[in-house]
Coordinates of C-alpha atoms in Angstrom, one line a residue:
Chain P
X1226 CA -33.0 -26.3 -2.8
X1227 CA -36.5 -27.8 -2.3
X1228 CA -37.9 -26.1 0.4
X1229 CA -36.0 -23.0 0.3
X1230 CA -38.6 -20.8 -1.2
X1231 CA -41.4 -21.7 1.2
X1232 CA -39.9 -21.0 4.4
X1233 CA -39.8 -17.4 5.8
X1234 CA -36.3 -16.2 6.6
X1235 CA -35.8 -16.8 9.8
X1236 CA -32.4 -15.0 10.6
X1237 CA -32.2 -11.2 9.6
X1238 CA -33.8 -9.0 12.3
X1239 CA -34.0 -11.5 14.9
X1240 CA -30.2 -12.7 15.0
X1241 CA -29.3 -9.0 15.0
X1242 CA -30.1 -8.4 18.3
X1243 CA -27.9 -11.1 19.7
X1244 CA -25.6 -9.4 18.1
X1245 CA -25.8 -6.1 19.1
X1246 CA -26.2 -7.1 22.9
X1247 CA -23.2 -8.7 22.8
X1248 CA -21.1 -6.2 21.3
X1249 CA -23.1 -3.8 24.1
X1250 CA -22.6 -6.2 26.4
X1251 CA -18.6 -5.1 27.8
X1252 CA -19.4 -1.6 27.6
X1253 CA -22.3 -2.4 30.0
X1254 CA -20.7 -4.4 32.4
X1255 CA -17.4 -1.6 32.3
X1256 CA -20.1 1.3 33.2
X1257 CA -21.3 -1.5 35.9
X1258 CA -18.2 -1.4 37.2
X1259 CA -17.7 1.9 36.8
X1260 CA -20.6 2.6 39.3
X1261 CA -19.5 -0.1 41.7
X1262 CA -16.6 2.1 41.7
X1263 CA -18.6 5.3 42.9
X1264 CA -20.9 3.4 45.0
X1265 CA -18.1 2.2 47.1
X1266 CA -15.6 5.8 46.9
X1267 CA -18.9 7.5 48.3
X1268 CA -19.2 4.7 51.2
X1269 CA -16.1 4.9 52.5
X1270 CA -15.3 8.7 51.5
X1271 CA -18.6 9.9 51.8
X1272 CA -20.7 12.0 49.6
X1273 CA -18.9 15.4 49.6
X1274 CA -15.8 14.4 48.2
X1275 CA -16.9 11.1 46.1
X1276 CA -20.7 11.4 45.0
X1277 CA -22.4 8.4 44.3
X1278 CA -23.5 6.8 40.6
X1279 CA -26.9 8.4 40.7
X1280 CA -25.9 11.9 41.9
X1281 CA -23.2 11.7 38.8
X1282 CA -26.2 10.6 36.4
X1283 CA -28.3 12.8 37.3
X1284 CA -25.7 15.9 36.6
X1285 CA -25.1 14.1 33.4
X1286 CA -28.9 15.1 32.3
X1287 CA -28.3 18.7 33.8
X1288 CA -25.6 19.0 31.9
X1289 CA -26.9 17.5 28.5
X1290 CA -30.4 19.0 29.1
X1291 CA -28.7 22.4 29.1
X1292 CA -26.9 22.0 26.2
X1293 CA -23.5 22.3 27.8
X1294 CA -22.3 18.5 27.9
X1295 CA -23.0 18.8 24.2
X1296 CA -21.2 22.0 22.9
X1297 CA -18.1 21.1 25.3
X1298 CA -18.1 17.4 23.5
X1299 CA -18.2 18.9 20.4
X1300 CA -15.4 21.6 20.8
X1301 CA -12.9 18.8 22.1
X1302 CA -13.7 16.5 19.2
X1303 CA -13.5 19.4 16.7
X1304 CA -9.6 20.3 18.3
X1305 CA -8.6 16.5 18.2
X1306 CA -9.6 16.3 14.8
X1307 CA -8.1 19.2 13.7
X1308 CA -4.8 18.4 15.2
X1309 CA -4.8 14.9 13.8
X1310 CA -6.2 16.4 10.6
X1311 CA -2.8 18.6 10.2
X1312 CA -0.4 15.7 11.4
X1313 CA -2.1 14.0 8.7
X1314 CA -0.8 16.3 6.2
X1315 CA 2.5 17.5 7.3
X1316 CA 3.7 14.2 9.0
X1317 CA 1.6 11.9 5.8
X1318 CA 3.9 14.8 3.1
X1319 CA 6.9 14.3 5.0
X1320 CA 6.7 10.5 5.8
X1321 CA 6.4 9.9 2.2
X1322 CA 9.2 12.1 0.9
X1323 CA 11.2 10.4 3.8
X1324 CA 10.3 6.9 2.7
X1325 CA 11.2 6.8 -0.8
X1326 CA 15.1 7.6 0.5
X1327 CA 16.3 5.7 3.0
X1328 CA 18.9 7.7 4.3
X1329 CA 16.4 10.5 4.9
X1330 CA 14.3 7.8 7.4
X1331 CA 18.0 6.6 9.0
X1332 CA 18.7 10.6 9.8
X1333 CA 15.8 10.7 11.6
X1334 CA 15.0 8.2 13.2
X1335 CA 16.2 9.0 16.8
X1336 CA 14.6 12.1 16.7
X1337 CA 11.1 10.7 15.8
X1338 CA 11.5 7.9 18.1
X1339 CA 12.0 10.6 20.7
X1340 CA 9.4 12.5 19.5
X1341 CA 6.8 9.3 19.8
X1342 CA 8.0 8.8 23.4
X1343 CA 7.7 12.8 24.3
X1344 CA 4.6 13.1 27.1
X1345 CA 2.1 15.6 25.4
X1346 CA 2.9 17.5 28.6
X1347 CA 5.5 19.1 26.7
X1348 CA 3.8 20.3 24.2
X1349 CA 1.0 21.7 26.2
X1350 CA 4.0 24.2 28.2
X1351 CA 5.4 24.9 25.1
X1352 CA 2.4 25.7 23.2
X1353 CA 1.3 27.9 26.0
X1354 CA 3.8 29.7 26.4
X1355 CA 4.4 30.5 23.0
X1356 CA 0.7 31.4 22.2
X1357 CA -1.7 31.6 25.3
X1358 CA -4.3 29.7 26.4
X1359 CA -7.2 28.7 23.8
X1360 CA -8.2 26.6 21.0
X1361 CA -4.3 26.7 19.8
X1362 CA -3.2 24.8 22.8
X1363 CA -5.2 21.8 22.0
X1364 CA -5.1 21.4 18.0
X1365 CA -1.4 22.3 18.5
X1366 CA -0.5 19.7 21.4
X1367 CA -2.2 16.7 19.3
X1368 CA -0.8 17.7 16.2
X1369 CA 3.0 17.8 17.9
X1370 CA 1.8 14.4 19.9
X1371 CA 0.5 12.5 17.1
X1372 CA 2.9 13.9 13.9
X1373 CA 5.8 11.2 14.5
X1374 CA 3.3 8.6 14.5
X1375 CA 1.9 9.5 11.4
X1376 CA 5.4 10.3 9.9
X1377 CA 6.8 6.5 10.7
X1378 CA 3.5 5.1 9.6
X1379 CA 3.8 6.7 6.4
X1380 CA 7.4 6.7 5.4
X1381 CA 7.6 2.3 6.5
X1382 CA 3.9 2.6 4.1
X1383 CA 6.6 3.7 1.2
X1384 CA 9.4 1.4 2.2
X1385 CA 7.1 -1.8 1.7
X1386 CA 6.2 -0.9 -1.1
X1387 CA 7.7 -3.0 -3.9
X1388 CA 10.7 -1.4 -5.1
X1389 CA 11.3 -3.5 -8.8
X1390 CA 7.6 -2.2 -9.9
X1391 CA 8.6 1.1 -9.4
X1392 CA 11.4 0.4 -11.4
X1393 CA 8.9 -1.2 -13.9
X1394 CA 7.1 2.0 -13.8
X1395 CA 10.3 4.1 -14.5
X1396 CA 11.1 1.4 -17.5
X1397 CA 7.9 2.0 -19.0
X1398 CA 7.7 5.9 -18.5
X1399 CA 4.4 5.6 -16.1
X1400 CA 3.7 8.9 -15.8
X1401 CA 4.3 10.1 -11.9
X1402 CA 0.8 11.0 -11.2
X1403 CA -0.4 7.7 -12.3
X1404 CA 2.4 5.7 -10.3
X1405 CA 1.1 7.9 -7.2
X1406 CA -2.5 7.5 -7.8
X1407 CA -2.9 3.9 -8.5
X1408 CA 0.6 2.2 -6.5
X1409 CA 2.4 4.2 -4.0
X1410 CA -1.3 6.0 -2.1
X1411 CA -3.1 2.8 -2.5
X1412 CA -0.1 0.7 -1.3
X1413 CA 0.5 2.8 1.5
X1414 CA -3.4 2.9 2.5
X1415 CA -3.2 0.0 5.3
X1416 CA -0.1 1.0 7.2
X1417 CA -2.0 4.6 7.4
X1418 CA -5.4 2.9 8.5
X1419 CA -3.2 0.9 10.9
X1420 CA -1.4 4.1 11.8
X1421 CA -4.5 5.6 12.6
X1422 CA -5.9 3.8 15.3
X1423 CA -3.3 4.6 17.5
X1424 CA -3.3 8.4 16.2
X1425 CA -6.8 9.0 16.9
X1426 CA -6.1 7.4 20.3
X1427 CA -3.3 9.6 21.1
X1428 CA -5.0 12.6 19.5
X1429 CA -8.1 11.9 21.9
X1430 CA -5.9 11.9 25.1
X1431 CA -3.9 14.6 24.3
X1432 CA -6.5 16.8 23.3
X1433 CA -7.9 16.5 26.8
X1434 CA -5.2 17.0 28.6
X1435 CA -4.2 20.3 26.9
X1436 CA -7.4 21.5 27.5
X1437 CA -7.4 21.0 31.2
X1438 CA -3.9 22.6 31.3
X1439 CA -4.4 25.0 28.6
X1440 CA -7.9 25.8 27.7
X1441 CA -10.9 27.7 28.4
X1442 CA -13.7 25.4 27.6
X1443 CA -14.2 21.7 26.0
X1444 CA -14.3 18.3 28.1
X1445 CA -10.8 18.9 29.5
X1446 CA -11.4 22.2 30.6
X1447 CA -14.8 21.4 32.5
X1448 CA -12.6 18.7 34.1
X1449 CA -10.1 21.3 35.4
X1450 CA -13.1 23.9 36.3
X1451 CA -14.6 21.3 38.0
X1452 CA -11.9 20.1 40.1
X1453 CA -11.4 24.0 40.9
X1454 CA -14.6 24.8 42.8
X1455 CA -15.0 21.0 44.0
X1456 CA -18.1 20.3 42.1
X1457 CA -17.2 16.5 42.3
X1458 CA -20.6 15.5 40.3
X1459 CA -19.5 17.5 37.8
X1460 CA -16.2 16.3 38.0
X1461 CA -17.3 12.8 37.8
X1462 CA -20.1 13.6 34.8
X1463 CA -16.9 14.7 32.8
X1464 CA -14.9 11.9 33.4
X1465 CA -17.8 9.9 32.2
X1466 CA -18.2 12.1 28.9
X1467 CA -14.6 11.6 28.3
X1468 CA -14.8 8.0 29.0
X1469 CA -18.2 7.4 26.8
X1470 CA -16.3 9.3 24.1
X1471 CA -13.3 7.5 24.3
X1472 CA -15.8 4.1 23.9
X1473 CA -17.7 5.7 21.0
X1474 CA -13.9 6.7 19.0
X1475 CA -12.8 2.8 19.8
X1476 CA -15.9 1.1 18.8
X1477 CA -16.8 3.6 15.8
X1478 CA -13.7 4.5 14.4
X1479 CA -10.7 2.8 15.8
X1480 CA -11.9 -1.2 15.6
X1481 CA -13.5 -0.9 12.3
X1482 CA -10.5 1.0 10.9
X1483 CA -8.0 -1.8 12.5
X1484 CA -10.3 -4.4 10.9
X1485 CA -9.8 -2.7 7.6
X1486 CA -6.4 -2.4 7.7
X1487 CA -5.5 -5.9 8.5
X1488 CA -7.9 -6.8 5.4
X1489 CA -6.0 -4.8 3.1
X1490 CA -2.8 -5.7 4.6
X1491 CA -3.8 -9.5 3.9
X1492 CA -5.5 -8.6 0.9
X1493 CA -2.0 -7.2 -0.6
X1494 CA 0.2 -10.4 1.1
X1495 CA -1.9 -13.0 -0.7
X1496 CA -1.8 -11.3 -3.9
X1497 CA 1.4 -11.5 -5.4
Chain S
X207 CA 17.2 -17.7 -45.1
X208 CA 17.3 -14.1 -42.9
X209 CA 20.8 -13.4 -42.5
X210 CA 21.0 -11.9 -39.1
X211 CA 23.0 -9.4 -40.6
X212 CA 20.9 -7.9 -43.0
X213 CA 18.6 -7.2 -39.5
X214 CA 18.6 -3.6 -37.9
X215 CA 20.3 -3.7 -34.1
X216 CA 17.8 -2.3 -31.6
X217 CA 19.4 -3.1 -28.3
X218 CA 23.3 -3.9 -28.3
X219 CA 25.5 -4.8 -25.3
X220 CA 29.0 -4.5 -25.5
X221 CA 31.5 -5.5 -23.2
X222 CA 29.0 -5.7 -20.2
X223 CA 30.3 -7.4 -17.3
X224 CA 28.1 -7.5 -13.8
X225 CA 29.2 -9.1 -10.3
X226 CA 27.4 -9.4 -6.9
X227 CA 30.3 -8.8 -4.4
X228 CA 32.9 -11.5 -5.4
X229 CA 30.8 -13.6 -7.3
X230 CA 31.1 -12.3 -11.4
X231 CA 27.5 -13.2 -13.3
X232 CA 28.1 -11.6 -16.6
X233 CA 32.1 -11.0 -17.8
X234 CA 32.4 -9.1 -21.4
X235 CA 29.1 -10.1 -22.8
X236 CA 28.3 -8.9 -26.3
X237 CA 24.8 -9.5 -27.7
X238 CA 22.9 -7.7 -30.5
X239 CA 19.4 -8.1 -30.4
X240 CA 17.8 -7.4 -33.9
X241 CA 14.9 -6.5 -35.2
X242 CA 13.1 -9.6 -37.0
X243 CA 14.8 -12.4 -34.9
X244 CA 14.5 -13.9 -31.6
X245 CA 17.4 -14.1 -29.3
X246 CA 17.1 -17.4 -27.0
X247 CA 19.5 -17.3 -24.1
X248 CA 19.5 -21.2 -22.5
X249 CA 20.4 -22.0 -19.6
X250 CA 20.4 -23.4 -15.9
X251 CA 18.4 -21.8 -13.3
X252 CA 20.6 -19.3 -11.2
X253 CA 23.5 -19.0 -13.9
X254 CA 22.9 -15.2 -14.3
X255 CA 20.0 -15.1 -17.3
X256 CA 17.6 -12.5 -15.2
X257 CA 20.7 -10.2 -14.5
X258 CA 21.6 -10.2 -17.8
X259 CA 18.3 -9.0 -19.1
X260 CA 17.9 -6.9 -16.4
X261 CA 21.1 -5.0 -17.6
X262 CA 19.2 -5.3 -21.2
X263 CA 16.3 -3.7 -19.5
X264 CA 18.1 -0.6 -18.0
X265 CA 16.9 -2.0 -14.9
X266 CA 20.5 -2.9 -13.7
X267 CA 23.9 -0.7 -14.4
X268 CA 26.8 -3.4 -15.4
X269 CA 29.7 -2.6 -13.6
X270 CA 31.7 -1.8 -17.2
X271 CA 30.5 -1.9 -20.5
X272 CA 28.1 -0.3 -22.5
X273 CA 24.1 -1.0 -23.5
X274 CA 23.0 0.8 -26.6
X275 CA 19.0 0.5 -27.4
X276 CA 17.1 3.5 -29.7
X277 CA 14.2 3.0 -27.6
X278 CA 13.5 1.9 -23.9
X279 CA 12.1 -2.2 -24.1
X280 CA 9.4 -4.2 -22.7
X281 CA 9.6 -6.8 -20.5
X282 CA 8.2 -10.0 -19.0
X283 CA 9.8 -9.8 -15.5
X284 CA 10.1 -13.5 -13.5
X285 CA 8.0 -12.6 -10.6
X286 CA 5.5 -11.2 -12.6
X287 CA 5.4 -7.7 -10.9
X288 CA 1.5 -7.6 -10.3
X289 CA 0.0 -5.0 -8.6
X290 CA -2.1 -6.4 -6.0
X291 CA -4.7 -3.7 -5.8
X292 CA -5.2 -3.6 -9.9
X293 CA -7.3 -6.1 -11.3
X294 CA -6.0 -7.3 -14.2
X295 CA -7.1 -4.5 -16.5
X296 CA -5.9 -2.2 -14.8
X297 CA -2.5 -4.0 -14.3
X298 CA -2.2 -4.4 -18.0
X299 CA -3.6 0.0 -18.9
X300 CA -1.3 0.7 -16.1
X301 CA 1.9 0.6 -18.0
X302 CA 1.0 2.3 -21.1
X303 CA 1.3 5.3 -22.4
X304 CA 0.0 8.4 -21.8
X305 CA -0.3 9.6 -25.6
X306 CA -3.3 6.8 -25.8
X307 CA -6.7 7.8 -24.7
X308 CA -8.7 6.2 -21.9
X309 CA -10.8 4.2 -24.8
X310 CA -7.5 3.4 -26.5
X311 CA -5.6 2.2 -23.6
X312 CA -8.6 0.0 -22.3
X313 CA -9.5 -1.9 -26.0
X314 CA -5.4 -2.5 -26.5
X315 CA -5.4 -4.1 -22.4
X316 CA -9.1 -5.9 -23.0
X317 CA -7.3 -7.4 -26.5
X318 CA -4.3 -8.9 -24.5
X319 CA -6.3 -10.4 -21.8
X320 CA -8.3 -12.2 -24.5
X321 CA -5.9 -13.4 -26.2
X322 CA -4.4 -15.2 -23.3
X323 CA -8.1 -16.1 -21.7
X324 CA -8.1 -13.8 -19.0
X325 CA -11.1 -12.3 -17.1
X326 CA -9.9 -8.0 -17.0
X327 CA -11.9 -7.7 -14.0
X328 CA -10.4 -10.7 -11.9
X329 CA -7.6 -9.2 -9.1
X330 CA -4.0 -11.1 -9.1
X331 CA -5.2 -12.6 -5.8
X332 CA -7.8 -14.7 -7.6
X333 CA -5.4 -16.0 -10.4
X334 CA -3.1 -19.5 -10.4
X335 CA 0.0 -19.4 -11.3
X336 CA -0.3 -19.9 -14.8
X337 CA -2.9 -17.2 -14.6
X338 CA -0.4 -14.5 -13.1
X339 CA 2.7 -15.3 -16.1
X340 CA -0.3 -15.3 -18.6
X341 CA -1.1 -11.5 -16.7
X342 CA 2.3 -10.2 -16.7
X343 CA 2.6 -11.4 -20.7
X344 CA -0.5 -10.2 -21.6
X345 CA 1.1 -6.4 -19.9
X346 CA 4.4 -7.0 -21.5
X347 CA 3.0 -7.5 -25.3
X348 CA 0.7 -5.0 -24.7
X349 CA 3.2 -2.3 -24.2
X350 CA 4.4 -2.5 -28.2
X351 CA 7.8 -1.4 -27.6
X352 CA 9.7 -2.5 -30.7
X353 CA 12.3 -4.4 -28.3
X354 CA 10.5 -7.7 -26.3
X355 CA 12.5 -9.4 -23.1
X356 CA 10.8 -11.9 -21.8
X357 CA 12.5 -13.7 -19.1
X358 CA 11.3 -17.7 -18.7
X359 CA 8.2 -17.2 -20.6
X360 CA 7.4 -20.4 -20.7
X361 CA 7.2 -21.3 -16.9
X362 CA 4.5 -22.1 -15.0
X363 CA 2.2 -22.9 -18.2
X364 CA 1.1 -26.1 -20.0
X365 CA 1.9 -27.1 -23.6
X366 CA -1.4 -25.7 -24.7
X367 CA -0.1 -22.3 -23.5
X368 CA 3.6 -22.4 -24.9
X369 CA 1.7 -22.9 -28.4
X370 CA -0.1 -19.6 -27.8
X371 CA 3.3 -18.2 -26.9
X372 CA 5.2 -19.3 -29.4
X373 CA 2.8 -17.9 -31.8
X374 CA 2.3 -14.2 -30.3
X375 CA 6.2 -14.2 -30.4
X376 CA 6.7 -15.4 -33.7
X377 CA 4.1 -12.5 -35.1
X378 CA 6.3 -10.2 -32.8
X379 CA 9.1 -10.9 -35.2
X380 CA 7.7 -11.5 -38.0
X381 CA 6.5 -7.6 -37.7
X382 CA 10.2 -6.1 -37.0
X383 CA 10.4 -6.5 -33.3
X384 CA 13.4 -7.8 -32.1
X385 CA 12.5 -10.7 -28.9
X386 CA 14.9 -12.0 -26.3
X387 CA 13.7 -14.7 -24.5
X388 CA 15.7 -16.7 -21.4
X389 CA 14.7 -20.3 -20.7
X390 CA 15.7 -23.8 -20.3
X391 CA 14.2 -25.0 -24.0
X392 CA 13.1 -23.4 -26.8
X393 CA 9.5 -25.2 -27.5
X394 CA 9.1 -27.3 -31.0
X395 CA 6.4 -24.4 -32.2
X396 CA 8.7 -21.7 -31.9
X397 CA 11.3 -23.6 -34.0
X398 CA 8.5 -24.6 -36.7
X399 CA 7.5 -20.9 -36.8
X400 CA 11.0 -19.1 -37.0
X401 CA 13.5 -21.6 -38.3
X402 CA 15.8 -19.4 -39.8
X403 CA 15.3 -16.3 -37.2
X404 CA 16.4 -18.0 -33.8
X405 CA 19.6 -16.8 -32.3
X406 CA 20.2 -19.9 -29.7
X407 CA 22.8 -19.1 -27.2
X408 CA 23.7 -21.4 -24.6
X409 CA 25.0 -19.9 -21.0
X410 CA 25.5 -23.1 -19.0
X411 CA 27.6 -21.9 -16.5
X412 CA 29.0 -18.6 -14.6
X413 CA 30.3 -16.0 -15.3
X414 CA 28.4 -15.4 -18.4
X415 CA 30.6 -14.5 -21.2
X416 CA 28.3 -15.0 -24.4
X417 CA 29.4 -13.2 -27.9
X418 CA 26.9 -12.9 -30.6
X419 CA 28.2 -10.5 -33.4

């Protein structure tokens, strides 16, 4: 194209920023409203009971300059992830045993549907009850809160799977670990992405809600702590750690998985 | 001449009949297919061909009757049976077997796709239609089982193509396999190249009751 090699690019580094403010830009304005939010709890509460925006900040950089906000952020991550982690494996195993027979996913059915619609609550009473307060409580209650999720996901994964070329495979002797390896994981891989979204959501919740009830330290713990000895700065500079988390996980990790998953799903629609 | 007799049978059905609720596709078919000849099965769309070779396959159970093969076959199925996610090497490697090495499997796959045109590392997404039959026959040859179904192989291609066709299953003949083929015609090449090895059976209508001794 005449032309084309003499002028300078002039997209790259400057459209990027564009770009980046406007994917900022909602997070912004909810954090805006976030502190209209204080601003006006601490006029008409007062500043005892309902601190204002800068009070909350200010703990915020206590907290992270002490190292706390960190290793508390870190712990509650670590739990979630290790609960969805194990729901992963026992609910992924299971879904895909239960989705190659049908009768197995018709059997169960109610009691995963109940399961899905159990409040995490639950879990957290049991769990403490049975074992004590502590890491358990956490990594337990998101694994039990997230498993039937990852169960259904998995086991409808198998079911749309194409049932004649697993037939094919059977006519031409594919051996199992090649019929795994290259149809039935890879076929499955977009209802787990799009499974995951939701899990890791779930799993994030949960987690901080069996801390709070059932824990010793993380996020949800300093919540309960907190709301203990009335330390409402503190109280609000969790809520805000849990919130920018909860951002971070969505914009990260959840959105980019989602994006993927509808790719793939659209990828495998179009292609046969 | 070949006398059809003097051929050995490697896939036999005997008395196979096959109905969908009350509608019966296939009542007391017997067919031999032998090695040597080609077995052409003509016939209308939806008269009960794919079922048929399904039950050839051992990818259907007949409701009564019997199929008797000495080895498991190939086949050319009529929706192809892609796998999305495999380009087209790896669709064609992914049926075969497990006694031939990486190398092996690859250069048997990479001589299929050539000989019907086809780029291995192209996905099914990015084929036509033609592209996607010529796919699922390059995987069907490439399989050398000594039995070949191949149901409608001549859809969805141009003349240029049935030539090609005609030819790869003449050779698959001439070398001892035994071919069944389902279809509306039987193209003038195939006829040229086998005169005296063709095994036309017409199934115009259901329930399909064909005997070939």
């Amino acid at each position: 194209m005449p032309g084309s090699h003499n002028n300078p690019p002039t997209g790259g580094a400057t459209k990027k920023w564009p770009t980046l403010a406007s994917a900022l830009c909602p997070y912004l304005v909810s954090l805006g409203l976030w502190a209209v939010f204080l601003l006006v709890a601490n006029l008409i509460i007062g500043p005892a009971l309902a601190p204002g925006p800068l009070s909350v900040l200010k703990t915020i950089a206590r907290l992270a300059l002490s190292g706390v906000l960190f290793a508390d952020m870190a712990q509650t991550v670590f739990r979630a992830l290790m609960g969805v982690l194990l729901a992963n494996l026992v609910g992924g195993v299971l879904g895909l045993l239960a989705g190659r027979a049908s009768w197995a996913l018709k059997v169960t059915a109610p009691l995963v549907a109940s399961l899905q619609a159990c409040p995490p609550i639950v879990w957290v009473t049991i769990v403490m009850v049975w074992a004590g307060t502590g890491s358990m409580v956490p990594v337990a209650t998101v694994f039990a809160a997230t498993l039937p999720f990852v169960f259904s996901n998995a086991a409808q994964g198998v079911m749309g799977l194409e049932p004649r070329i697993l037939a094919m495979g059977k006519l031409y002797g594919v051996p199992a670990a090649r019929v795994w390896r290259l149809f039935i994981l890879p076929g499955i891989a977009p209802f787990w992405l799009a499974g995951l979204s939701p899990v890791l959501a779930t799993g994030w919740k949960a987690a901080a809600v069996a801390e709070f009830l059932g824990s010793h330290d993380g996020v949800g713990a300093k919540l309960y702590w907190s709301y203990q000895g009335l330390r409402m700065e503190e109280l609000q500079a969790w809520t805000l750690a849990l919130i920018i988390l909860g951002l971070t996980l969505e914009g990260a990790v959840i959105t980019p998985l989602r994006r993927k998953a509808a790719g793939l799903a659209a990828r495998g629609a179009e292609a046969t | 001449m070949t006398a059809p007799e003097g051929q050995p049978v490697l896939l036999e059905l005997s008395g196979v009949s096959k109905s969908f609720g009350d509608l019966p596709v296939i009542a007391e078919a017997n067919l031999k297919a032998r090695g040597g000849r080609v077995l052409c099965l003509l016939g209308p769309s939806g008269v009960g061909k794919t079922t048929l070779l399904e039950i050839m396959a051992g990818l259907l159970r007949p409701d009564s009757g019997q199929v008797t093969a000495n080895a498991p076959p190939s086949m050319l199925f009529q929706d192809n049976l892609l796998i999305p996610w495999l380009n087209a090497l790896s669709n064609v490697a992914y049926i075969l077997p497990k006694s031939l090495t990486p190398d092996e499997a690859k250069n048997r796959a990479l001589r299929w796709l050539g000989a019907f045109g086809l780029d291995p590392a192209k996905y099914p997404r990015a084929l036509s239609g033609g592209m996607k039959r010529r796919l699922a026959l390059a995987r069907a040859l490439a399989a050398d089982r000594p039995v070949l179904i191949l149901d409608e192989p001549f859809a969805f291609l141009d003349d240029r193509w049935h030539e090609l066709i005609a030819t790869l299953v003449a050779e698959q003949a001439q070398s001892g396999h035994a071919v069944v083929i389902s279809g509306h015609f039987v193209p003038e090449r195939l006829s040229a190249l086998l005169p005296d090895r063709l095994d036309l059976i017409a199934v115009p209508s259901q329930p399909i009751g064909v005997s070939l001794p």
